[in-house]
Tab-separated table of C-alpha atoms in Angstrom:
chain	number	residue	atom	x	y	z
A	1	UNK	CA	-4.273	18.144	-17.872
A	2	UNK	CA	-0.489	17.977	-17.482
A	3	UNK	CA	0.247	15.911	-14.400
A	4	UNK	CA	3.681	15.380	-12.879
A	5	UNK	CA	3.668	12.448	-10.443
A	6	UNK	CA	6.406	11.771	-7.885
A	7	UNK	CA	6.748	8.158	-6.726
A	8	UNK	CA	9.331	7.081	-4.134
A	9	UNK	CA	9.085	3.306	-4.683
A	10	UNK	CA	10.698	1.897	-7.856
A	11	UNK	CA	9.673	-1.645	-6.888
A	12	UNK	CA	6.430	-3.623	-7.072
A	13	UNK	CA	4.892	-2.303	-3.847
A	14	UNK	CA	1.162	-1.826	-3.427
A	15	UNK	CA	1.372	1.958	-3.822
A	16	UNK	CA	3.279	1.589	-7.100
A	17	UNK	CA	0.833	-0.960	-8.516
A	18	UNK	CA	-2.096	1.277	-7.568
A	19	UNK	CA	-0.372	4.227	-9.246
A	20	UNK	CA	0.284	2.306	-12.462
A	21	UNK	CA	-3.395	1.310	-12.777
A	22	UNK	CA	-4.348	4.941	-12.206
A	23	UNK	CA	-1.854	6.365	-14.706
A	24	UNK	CA	-2.940	3.945	-17.424
A	25	UNK	CA	-6.524	5.112	-16.954
A	26	UNK	CA	-5.628	8.814	-16.841
A	27	UNK	CA	-3.632	8.427	-20.048
A	28	UNK	CA	-6.634	6.785	-21.727
A	29	UNK	CA	-8.708	9.813	-20.704
A	30	UNK	CA	-6.244	12.133	-22.444
A	31	UNK	CA	-4.070	13.312	-19.550
A	32	UNK	CA	-0.473	14.294	-20.336
A	33	UNK	CA	1.745	12.479	-17.812
A	34	UNK	CA	5.316	12.562	-16.519
A	35	UNK	CA	6.535	10.398	-13.628
A	36	UNK	CA	9.538	11.103	-11.400
A	37	UNK	CA	11.098	8.069	-9.671
A	38	UNK	CA	14.365	7.562	-7.734
A	39	UNK	CA	15.728	4.693	-9.841
A	40	UNK	CA	14.891	2.202	-12.546
A	41	UNK	CA	13.169	-1.057	-11.637
A	42	UNK	CA	9.696	-2.564	-11.778
A	43	UNK	CA	7.995	0.828	-11.993
A	44	UNK	CA	10.123	2.112	-14.884
A	45	UNK	CA	9.649	-1.123	-16.845
A	46	UNK	CA	5.889	-0.893	-16.487
A	47	UNK	CA	5.897	2.794	-17.445
A	48	UNK	CA	7.815	1.909	-20.609
A	49	UNK	CA	5.174	-0.716	-21.473
A	50	UNK	CA	2.467	1.904	-20.941
A	51	UNK	CA	4.489	4.431	-22.974
A	52	UNK	CA	4.398	6.918	-20.134
A	53	UNK	CA	7.565	9.058	-19.899
A	54	UNK	CA	9.566	9.235	-16.676
A	55	UNK	CA	12.596	10.990	-15.207
A	56	UNK	CA	15.082	9.644	-12.684
A	57	UNK	CA	15.731	11.780	-9.601
A	58	UNK	CA	18.097	9.666	-7.468
A	59	UNK	CA	17.929	12.049	-4.504
A	60	UNK	CA	14.260	11.494	-3.684
A	61	UNK	CA	13.982	10.283	-0.086
A	62	UNK	CA	11.202	9.872	2.429
A	63	UNK	CA	10.628	12.831	4.733
A	64	UNK	CA	11.207	10.895	7.964
A	65	UNK	CA	13.730	10.785	10.779
A	66	UNK	CA	16.562	8.234	10.354
A	67	UNK	CA	15.810	4.842	11.854
A	68	UNK	CA	16.798	3.952	15.419
A	69	UNK	CA	15.881	0.273	15.408
A	70	UNK	CA	19.247	-1.179	16.409
A	71	UNK	CA	22.595	-0.234	17.975
A	72	UNK	CA	24.175	0.262	14.551
A	73	UNK	CA	21.595	2.959	13.788
A	74	UNK	CA	22.693	5.103	16.735
A	75	UNK	CA	26.151	6.055	15.491
A	76	UNK	CA	24.842	6.408	11.942
A	77	UNK	CA	21.975	8.690	12.992
A	78	UNK	CA	23.639	12.090	12.508
A	79	UNK	CA	25.505	11.164	9.290
A	80	UNK	CA	22.184	9.953	7.866
A	81	UNK	CA	20.449	13.125	9.007
A	82	UNK	CA	23.093	15.244	7.241
A	83	UNK	CA	22.865	13.061	4.130
A	84	UNK	CA	19.072	13.490	4.089
A	85	UNK	CA	19.469	17.257	4.220
A	86	UNK	CA	21.896	17.229	1.283
A	87	UNK	CA	19.671	14.885	-0.716
A	88	UNK	CA	16.701	17.133	-0.070
A	89	UNK	CA	18.492	20.100	-1.623
A	90	UNK	CA	19.709	18.081	-4.601
A	91	UNK	CA	16.281	16.524	-5.189
A	92	UNK	CA	14.666	19.959	-5.152
A	93	UNK	CA	17.194	21.340	-7.637
A	94	UNK	CA	16.691	18.457	-10.056
A	95	UNK	CA	12.907	18.668	-9.715
A	96	UNK	CA	13.094	22.377	-10.608
A	97	UNK	CA	14.747	21.504	-13.924
A	98	UNK	CA	12.100	18.870	-14.655
A	99	UNK	CA	9.237	21.270	-13.894
A	100	UNK	CA	10.768	24.054	-15.974
A	101	UNK	CA	11.002	21.659	-18.923
A	102	UNK	CA	7.603	19.976	-18.488
A	103	UNK	CA	5.484	22.871	-17.101
A	104	UNK	CA	2.799	20.806	-15.299
A	105	UNK	CA	-0.661	21.978	-14.284
A	106	UNK	CA	-0.528	19.775	-11.181
A	107	UNK	CA	2.093	18.010	-9.067
A	108	UNK	CA	0.990	14.743	-7.484
A	109	UNK	CA	2.864	12.951	-4.679
A	110	UNK	CA	2.042	9.239	-4.577
A	111	UNK	CA	2.348	8.893	-0.808
A	112	UNK	CA	2.322	11.100	2.277
A	113	UNK	CA	5.994	10.374	3.027
A	114	UNK	CA	7.319	12.408	0.062
A	115	UNK	CA	7.538	16.135	0.822
A	116	UNK	CA	9.538	17.532	-2.111
A	117	UNK	CA	6.485	17.926	-4.360
A	118	UNK	CA	4.609	19.887	-1.705
A	119	UNK	CA	7.562	22.183	-0.951
A	120	UNK	CA	8.072	22.961	-4.619
A	121	UNK	CA	4.363	23.488	-5.315
A	122	UNK	CA	3.900	25.681	-2.248
A	123	UNK	CA	6.795	27.928	-3.267
A	124	UNK	CA	5.849	28.289	-6.928
A	125	UNK	CA	2.061	28.377	-6.782
A	126	UNK	CA	1.408	25.087	-8.585
A	127	UNK	CA	-1.523	23.035	-7.229
A	128	UNK	CA	-0.360	19.982	-5.296
A	129	UNK	CA	-2.274	16.746	-4.694
A	130	UNK	CA	-1.111	14.377	-1.993
A	131	UNK	CA	-2.132	10.710	-2.166
A	132	UNK	CA	-2.342	9.419	1.414
A	133	UNK	CA	-1.774	5.681	1.215
A	134	UNK	CA	-0.285	4.978	4.662
A	135	UNK	CA	-0.232	6.046	8.306
A	136	UNK	CA	3.546	6.247	8.440
A	137	UNK	CA	3.704	5.627	12.168
A	138	UNK	CA	1.110	2.908	12.806
A	139	UNK	CA	2.028	0.742	9.825
A	140	UNK	CA	5.739	1.404	9.163
A	141	UNK	CA	6.862	2.879	12.514
A	142	UNK	CA	8.231	5.946	10.761
A	143	UNK	CA	8.367	9.443	12.247
A	144	UNK	CA	7.707	12.421	10.000
A	145	UNK	CA	10.519	14.983	9.888
A	146	UNK	CA	10.592	17.278	11.790
A	147	UNK	CA	7.210	16.416	13.341
A	148	UNK	CA	3.840	14.811	12.670
A	149	UNK	CA	2.170	18.118	13.561
A	150	UNK	CA	3.969	19.935	10.743
A	151	UNK	CA	3.088	17.141	8.340
A	152	UNK	CA	-0.589	17.460	9.228
A	153	UNK	CA	-0.338	21.212	8.623
A	154	UNK	CA	1.151	20.620	5.167
A	155	UNK	CA	-1.524	18.062	4.326
A	156	UNK	CA	-4.189	20.577	5.289
A	157	UNK	CA	-2.629	23.081	2.855
A	158	UNK	CA	-2.748	20.597	-0.049
A	159	UNK	CA	-5.466	18.797	-1.948
A	160	UNK	CA	-5.437	15.228	-0.616
A	161	UNK	CA	-6.715	11.794	-1.643
A	162	UNK	CA	-6.834	9.479	1.403
A	163	UNK	CA	-7.537	5.921	0.290
A	164	UNK	CA	-9.774	5.163	3.294
A	165	UNK	CA	-12.048	7.106	5.610
A	166	UNK	CA	-9.896	5.935	8.524
A	167	UNK	CA	-6.803	7.602	7.042
A	168	UNK	CA	-8.751	10.853	6.623
A	169	UNK	CA	-9.656	10.756	10.319
A	170	UNK	CA	-6.115	9.779	11.326
A	171	UNK	CA	-4.703	12.937	9.695
A	172	UNK	CA	-7.621	15.128	10.836
A	173	UNK	CA	-8.498	16.167	7.297
A	174	UNK	CA	-11.449	18.530	7.155
A	175	UNK	CA	-11.357	20.124	3.678
A	176	UNK	CA	-9.828	19.849	0.222
A	177	UNK	CA	-9.854	16.052	0.312
A	178	UNK	CA	-11.770	13.180	-1.214
A	179	UNK	CA	-11.649	9.535	-0.115
A	180	UNK	CA	-11.026	7.399	-3.209
A	181	UNK	CA	-10.491	3.682	-2.758
A	182	UNK	CA	-7.779	1.897	-4.726
A	183	UNK	CA	-8.762	0.185	-7.949
A	184	UNK	CA	-8.291	-3.583	-7.691
A	185	UNK	CA	-10.203	-5.123	-10.580
A	186	UNK	CA	-12.227	-4.288	-13.652
A	187	UNK	CA	-15.990	-4.093	-13.230
A	188	UNK	CA	-16.577	-7.278	-15.227
A	189	UNK	CA	-13.783	-9.390	-13.724
A	190	UNK	CA	-13.920	-11.766	-10.766
A	191	UNK	CA	-12.491	-15.239	-10.366
A	192	UNK	CA	-13.661	-18.202	-8.327
A	193	UNK	CA	-12.208	-21.708	-8.240
A	194	UNK	CA	-14.113	-24.025	-5.884
A	195	UNK	CA	-11.302	-26.619	-5.915
A	196	UNK	CA	-9.221	-25.359	-3.005
A	197	UNK	CA	-5.996	-26.914	-1.745
A	198	UNK	CA	-4.896	-27.510	1.824
A	199	UNK	CA	-2.911	-24.379	2.601
A	200	UNK	CA	-3.384	-21.009	4.206
A	201	UNK	CA	-1.658	-18.114	2.482
A	202	UNK	CA	0.201	-14.942	3.391
A	203	UNK	CA	1.318	-12.432	0.742
A	204	UNK	CA	3.242	-9.256	1.550
A	205	UNK	CA	6.408	-7.972	3.163
A	206	UNK	CA	7.624	-10.484	5.742
A	207	UNK	CA	8.347	-8.375	8.817
A	208	UNK	CA	7.131	-7.591	12.320
A	209	UNK	CA	5.049	-4.564	11.273
A	210	UNK	CA	2.967	-6.833	9.054
A	211	UNK	CA	2.109	-9.047	12.030
A	212	UNK	CA	3.948	-12.071	10.655
A	213	UNK	CA	5.226	-13.153	14.085
A	214	UNK	CA	1.650	-13.254	15.399
A	215	UNK	CA	0.574	-15.236	12.340
A	216	UNK	CA	3.335	-17.837	12.765
A	217	UNK	CA	2.606	-18.158	16.496
A	218	UNK	CA	-1.094	-18.703	15.782
A	219	UNK	CA	-0.358	-21.249	13.078
A	220	UNK	CA	1.950	-23.204	15.430
A	221	UNK	CA	-0.877	-23.425	17.967
A	222	UNK	CA	-3.367	-24.399	15.250
A	223	UNK	CA	-1.220	-27.227	13.878
A	224	UNK	CA	-1.884	-30.740	15.121
A	225	UNK	CA	-1.845	-34.284	13.675
A	226	UNK	CA	-5.591	-34.005	12.937
A	227	UNK	CA	-5.014	-31.457	10.177
A	228	UNK	CA	-2.439	-31.336	7.425
A	229	UNK	CA	-2.870	-27.746	6.234
A	230	UNK	CA	0.280	-25.877	5.227
A	231	UNK	CA	1.083	-22.179	5.511
A	232	UNK	CA	2.530	-20.631	2.342
A	233	UNK	CA	4.379	-17.349	2.914
A	234	UNK	CA	5.074	-15.186	-0.149
A	235	UNK	CA	7.067	-11.959	0.080
A	236	UNK	CA	10.414	-10.331	0.697
A	237	UNK	CA	12.226	-11.004	3.953
A	238	UNK	CA	15.637	-10.454	5.474
A	239	UNK	CA	17.659	-13.398	6.730
A	240	UNK	CA	17.748	-12.228	10.359
A	241	UNK	CA	13.966	-12.042	10.668
A	242	UNK	CA	13.512	-15.317	8.787
A	243	UNK	CA	15.793	-16.977	11.339
A	244	UNK	CA	13.556	-15.672	14.155
A	245	UNK	CA	10.497	-17.149	12.484
A	246	UNK	CA	12.174	-20.503	11.945
A	247	UNK	CA	13.022	-20.623	15.654
A	248	UNK	CA	9.304	-20.224	16.422
A	249	UNK	CA	8.400	-23.298	14.373
A	250	UNK	CA	11.413	-25.437	15.296
A	251	UNK	CA	10.487	-28.749	16.935
A	252	UNK	CA	6.743	-28.181	16.434
A	253	UNK	CA	4.154	-29.745	14.144
A	254	UNK	CA	4.461	-26.650	11.952
A	255	UNK	CA	8.180	-27.024	11.237
A	256	UNK	CA	7.786	-28.869	7.931
A	257	UNK	CA	4.534	-27.183	6.984
A	258	UNK	CA	5.504	-23.499	6.758
A	259	UNK	CA	6.815	-22.760	3.260
A	260	UNK	CA	8.754	-19.510	2.732
A	261	UNK	CA	8.666	-18.970	-1.019
A	262	UNK	CA	10.091	-15.445	-1.243
A	263	UNK	CA	8.683	-13.199	-3.950
A	264	UNK	CA	6.724	-14.472	-6.899
A	265	UNK	CA	5.517	-12.704	-10.028
A	266	UNK	CA	2.050	-14.236	-9.852
A	267	UNK	CA	0.632	-14.482	-6.301
A	268	UNK	CA	-2.914	-14.584	-7.721
A	269	UNK	CA	-2.598	-18.263	-8.624
A	270	UNK	CA	-1.857	-19.029	-4.966
A	271	UNK	CA	-4.840	-16.946	-3.825
A	272	UNK	CA	-7.188	-18.791	-6.152
A	273	UNK	CA	-6.309	-22.162	-4.612
A	274	UNK	CA	-5.789	-21.218	-0.950
A	275	UNK	CA	-8.203	-22.218	1.809
A	276	UNK	CA	-7.908	-18.676	3.121
A	277	UNK	CA	-5.637	-15.651	3.020
A	278	UNK	CA	-4.324	-14.349	6.359
A	279	UNK	CA	-3.879	-10.555	6.650
A	280	UNK	CA	-2.236	-10.062	10.069
A	281	UNK	CA	-0.843	-6.549	9.471
A	282	UNK	CA	-0.965	-4.336	12.567
A	283	UNK	CA	-2.596	-1.497	10.595
A	284	UNK	CA	-2.987	-1.425	6.810
A	285	UNK	CA	-3.533	1.906	5.090
A	286	UNK	CA	-5.937	0.216	2.676
A	287	UNK	CA	-5.067	-3.449	2.469
A	288	UNK	CA	-4.717	-3.929	-1.257
A	289	UNK	CA	-3.830	-7.578	-0.754
A	290	UNK	CA	-7.144	-8.091	1.098
A	291	UNK	CA	-9.200	-6.841	-1.828
A	292	UNK	CA	-7.037	-8.772	-4.301
A	293	UNK	CA	-7.628	-11.993	-2.386
A	294	UNK	CA	-11.387	-11.418	-2.341
A	295	UNK	CA	-11.329	-10.594	-6.060
A	296	UNK	CA	-9.549	-13.918	-6.668
A	297	UNK	CA	-12.167	-15.918	-4.801
A	298	UNK	CA	-10.162	-16.411	-1.610
A	299	UNK	CA	-11.642	-16.316	1.887
A	300	UNK	CA	-9.911	-13.643	4.001
A	301	UNK	CA	-8.931	-13.769	7.672
A	302	UNK	CA	-7.956	-10.195	8.589
A	303	UNK	CA	-6.914	-8.183	11.613
A	304	UNK	CA	-9.759	-5.893	12.637
A	305	UNK	CA	-7.828	-2.629	12.232
A	306	UNK	CA	-7.236	0.158	9.693
A	307	UNK	CA	-8.051	-0.443	6.050
A	308	UNK	CA	-8.723	-4.157	6.560
A	309	UNK	CA	-11.466	-3.341	9.066
A	310	UNK	CA	-12.895	-0.679	6.741
A	311	UNK	CA	-13.142	-3.197	3.907
A	312	UNK	CA	-14.926	-5.668	6.178
A	313	UNK	CA	-17.233	-2.891	7.420
A	314	UNK	CA	-18.039	-1.855	3.845
A	315	UNK	CA	-18.980	-5.433	3.036
A	316	UNK	CA	-21.123	-5.763	6.138
A	317	UNK	CA	-22.967	-2.527	5.295
A	318	UNK	CA	-23.470	-3.608	1.663
A	319	UNK	CA	-24.521	-7.232	2.136
A	320	UNK	CA	-25.705	-7.353	5.742
A	321	UNK	CA	-23.220	-10.188	6.398
A	322	UNK	CA	-19.563	-10.567	7.278
A	323	UNK	CA	-17.372	-10.953	4.176
A	324	UNK	CA	-14.402	-12.386	6.067
A	325	UNK	CA	-13.201	-13.536	9.464
A	326	UNK	CA	-11.979	-10.803	11.812
A	327	UNK	CA	-9.477	-11.173	14.628
A	328	UNK	CA	-7.868	-8.838	17.152
A	329	UNK	CA	-5.517	-11.180	19.014
A	330	UNK	CA	-3.338	-14.203	18.352
A	331	UNK	CA	-5.866	-16.493	20.058
A	332	UNK	CA	-8.677	-15.096	17.910
A	333	UNK	CA	-6.559	-15.848	14.834
A	334	UNK	CA	-6.160	-19.458	16.018
A	335	UNK	CA	-9.942	-19.646	16.397
A	336	UNK	CA	-10.422	-18.209	12.893
A	337	UNK	CA	-8.129	-20.842	11.356
A	338	UNK	CA	-10.174	-23.522	13.065
A	339	UNK	CA	-13.422	-21.840	11.962
A	340	UNK	CA	-12.377	-22.141	8.313
A	341	UNK	CA	-12.092	-25.910	8.814
A	342	UNK	CA	-15.572	-25.987	10.356
A	343	UNK	CA	-17.277	-24.160	7.481
A	344	UNK	CA	-19.057	-26.186	4.836
A	345	UNK	CA	-18.096	-25.574	1.210
A	346	UNK	CA	-21.425	-23.813	0.673
A	347	UNK	CA	-20.839	-21.475	3.628
A	348	UNK	CA	-17.369	-20.537	2.369
A	349	UNK	CA	-18.651	-19.917	-1.157
A	350	UNK	CA	-21.402	-17.592	0.088
A	351	UNK	CA	-18.889	-15.512	2.064
A	352	UNK	CA	-16.550	-15.329	-0.925
A	353	UNK	CA	-19.359	-14.253	-3.258
A	354	UNK	CA	-20.393	-11.447	-0.870
A	355	UNK	CA	-16.744	-10.364	-0.646
A	356	UNK	CA	-16.499	-10.239	-4.437
A	357	UNK	CA	-19.680	-8.176	-4.599
A	358	UNK	CA	-18.025	-5.715	-2.210
A	359	UNK	CA	-14.895	-5.480	-4.362
A	360	UNK	CA	-16.944	-4.864	-7.520
A	361	UNK	CA	-18.957	-2.175	-5.728
A	362	UNK	CA	-16.168	-0.208	-4.041
A	363	UNK	CA	-12.776	-1.103	-5.519
A	364	UNK	CA	-12.978	-1.188	-9.297
A	365	UNK	CA	-10.261	0.342	-11.444
A	366	UNK	CA	-12.928	2.229	-13.403
A	367	UNK	CA	-14.287	3.933	-10.270
A	368	UNK	CA	-10.793	4.799	-9.076
A	369	UNK	CA	-9.806	6.377	-12.399
A	370	UNK	CA	-13.046	8.325	-12.873
A	371	UNK	CA	-13.155	9.696	-9.328
A	372	UNK	CA	-9.465	10.605	-9.329
A	373	UNK	CA	-9.669	12.298	-12.728
A	374	UNK	CA	-12.630	14.383	-11.581
A	375	UNK	CA	-10.845	15.406	-8.383
A	376	UNK	CA	-7.633	16.324	-10.214
A	377	UNK	CA	-9.632	18.395	-12.704
A	378	UNK	CA	-11.166	20.316	-9.797
A	379	UNK	CA	-7.710	20.935	-8.295
A	380	UNK	CA	-5.911	22.250	-11.370
A	381	UNK	CA	-5.837	25.924	-12.321
A	382	UNK	CA	-5.619	27.302	-15.879
A	383	UNK	CA	-2.460	29.352	-15.356
A	384	UNK	CA	0.919	28.055	-14.289
A	385	UNK	CA	1.710	30.684	-11.670
A	386	UNK	CA	5.385	30.959	-10.806
A	387	UNK	CA	6.799	28.473	-13.331
A	388	UNK	CA	8.412	31.219	-15.365
A	389	UNK	CA	10.373	32.217	-12.244
A	390	UNK	CA	11.925	28.793	-11.747
A	391	UNK	CA	15.624	28.813	-12.500
């Protein structure tokens, strides 16, 4: 199997980490791999450690309309639209050279927001596999270019791997797809430290789409002199949004107890000691951070939507009990924070153990690699139709 993978994120995002785990496993199974990325960074460094070759295609962009989130975006809209069109042509041309040199059996796009791999595959008769890791609209407020309807049509014409059942329903997939959950841990590995510290934890991008404003508002209401729990926030943020959050906690009991730590290379050590992880995202495609927290022996408080809900539902179906605390509103999140304080240590440990059982059942790296390899093998064809015509 010669697999060419296109990844749009050179940084340490969840989709990139999931891809790296997958590629390491596919390589171990004998697959011949080549990765195309837009720039060097975390992804390229990890690929070098894995001894997986890669090519830089700096013109890879997401197939979405330019942003219109602020006044500055309005006058930049048409220049950005023109730039995107030019980049699309240049990215296609450079990809053609890579394919002619590498001659893959399959082209794999690591998220549903990259269209160049599909366009090239469709034109030259090479099987294409689309990994659907996000909603696009519900989680990132992005609009597919030129329309969501055309994107759904293209997905229907490809082989697809949605990472949750909910994503498959969202895109109305009815054939040529297989739901394969992300791989979070090895079958034999789980971690549990009963000696927790007095802080709640958030890990992820610090922005409105991730529900961080709701989380801060709930924590402000939860804080009082009777408790001394802190809120540790780990992840990238911009200064403007951080200022908004600091205004929410100003002159409240929470002001000195919310710690914005930025990014860290090892969030697992914070998960292992936290009272609970809060996952307030409006709609996660999968919720990798949810499964990682459970794997690390951390109680999870999660919004009852998207991939987070599906993980909770899987746990409930498997164990017959809730494996975390669900919420659908800011007030319900306040109640969940208080509920964690009311649990005995034994009650919390039982929930965590059921959550870890769920992770080991559904989200192991071994399952992810085996299922993906089998699906890719079904998708590939023995002849490379059209490659000889690429110029």
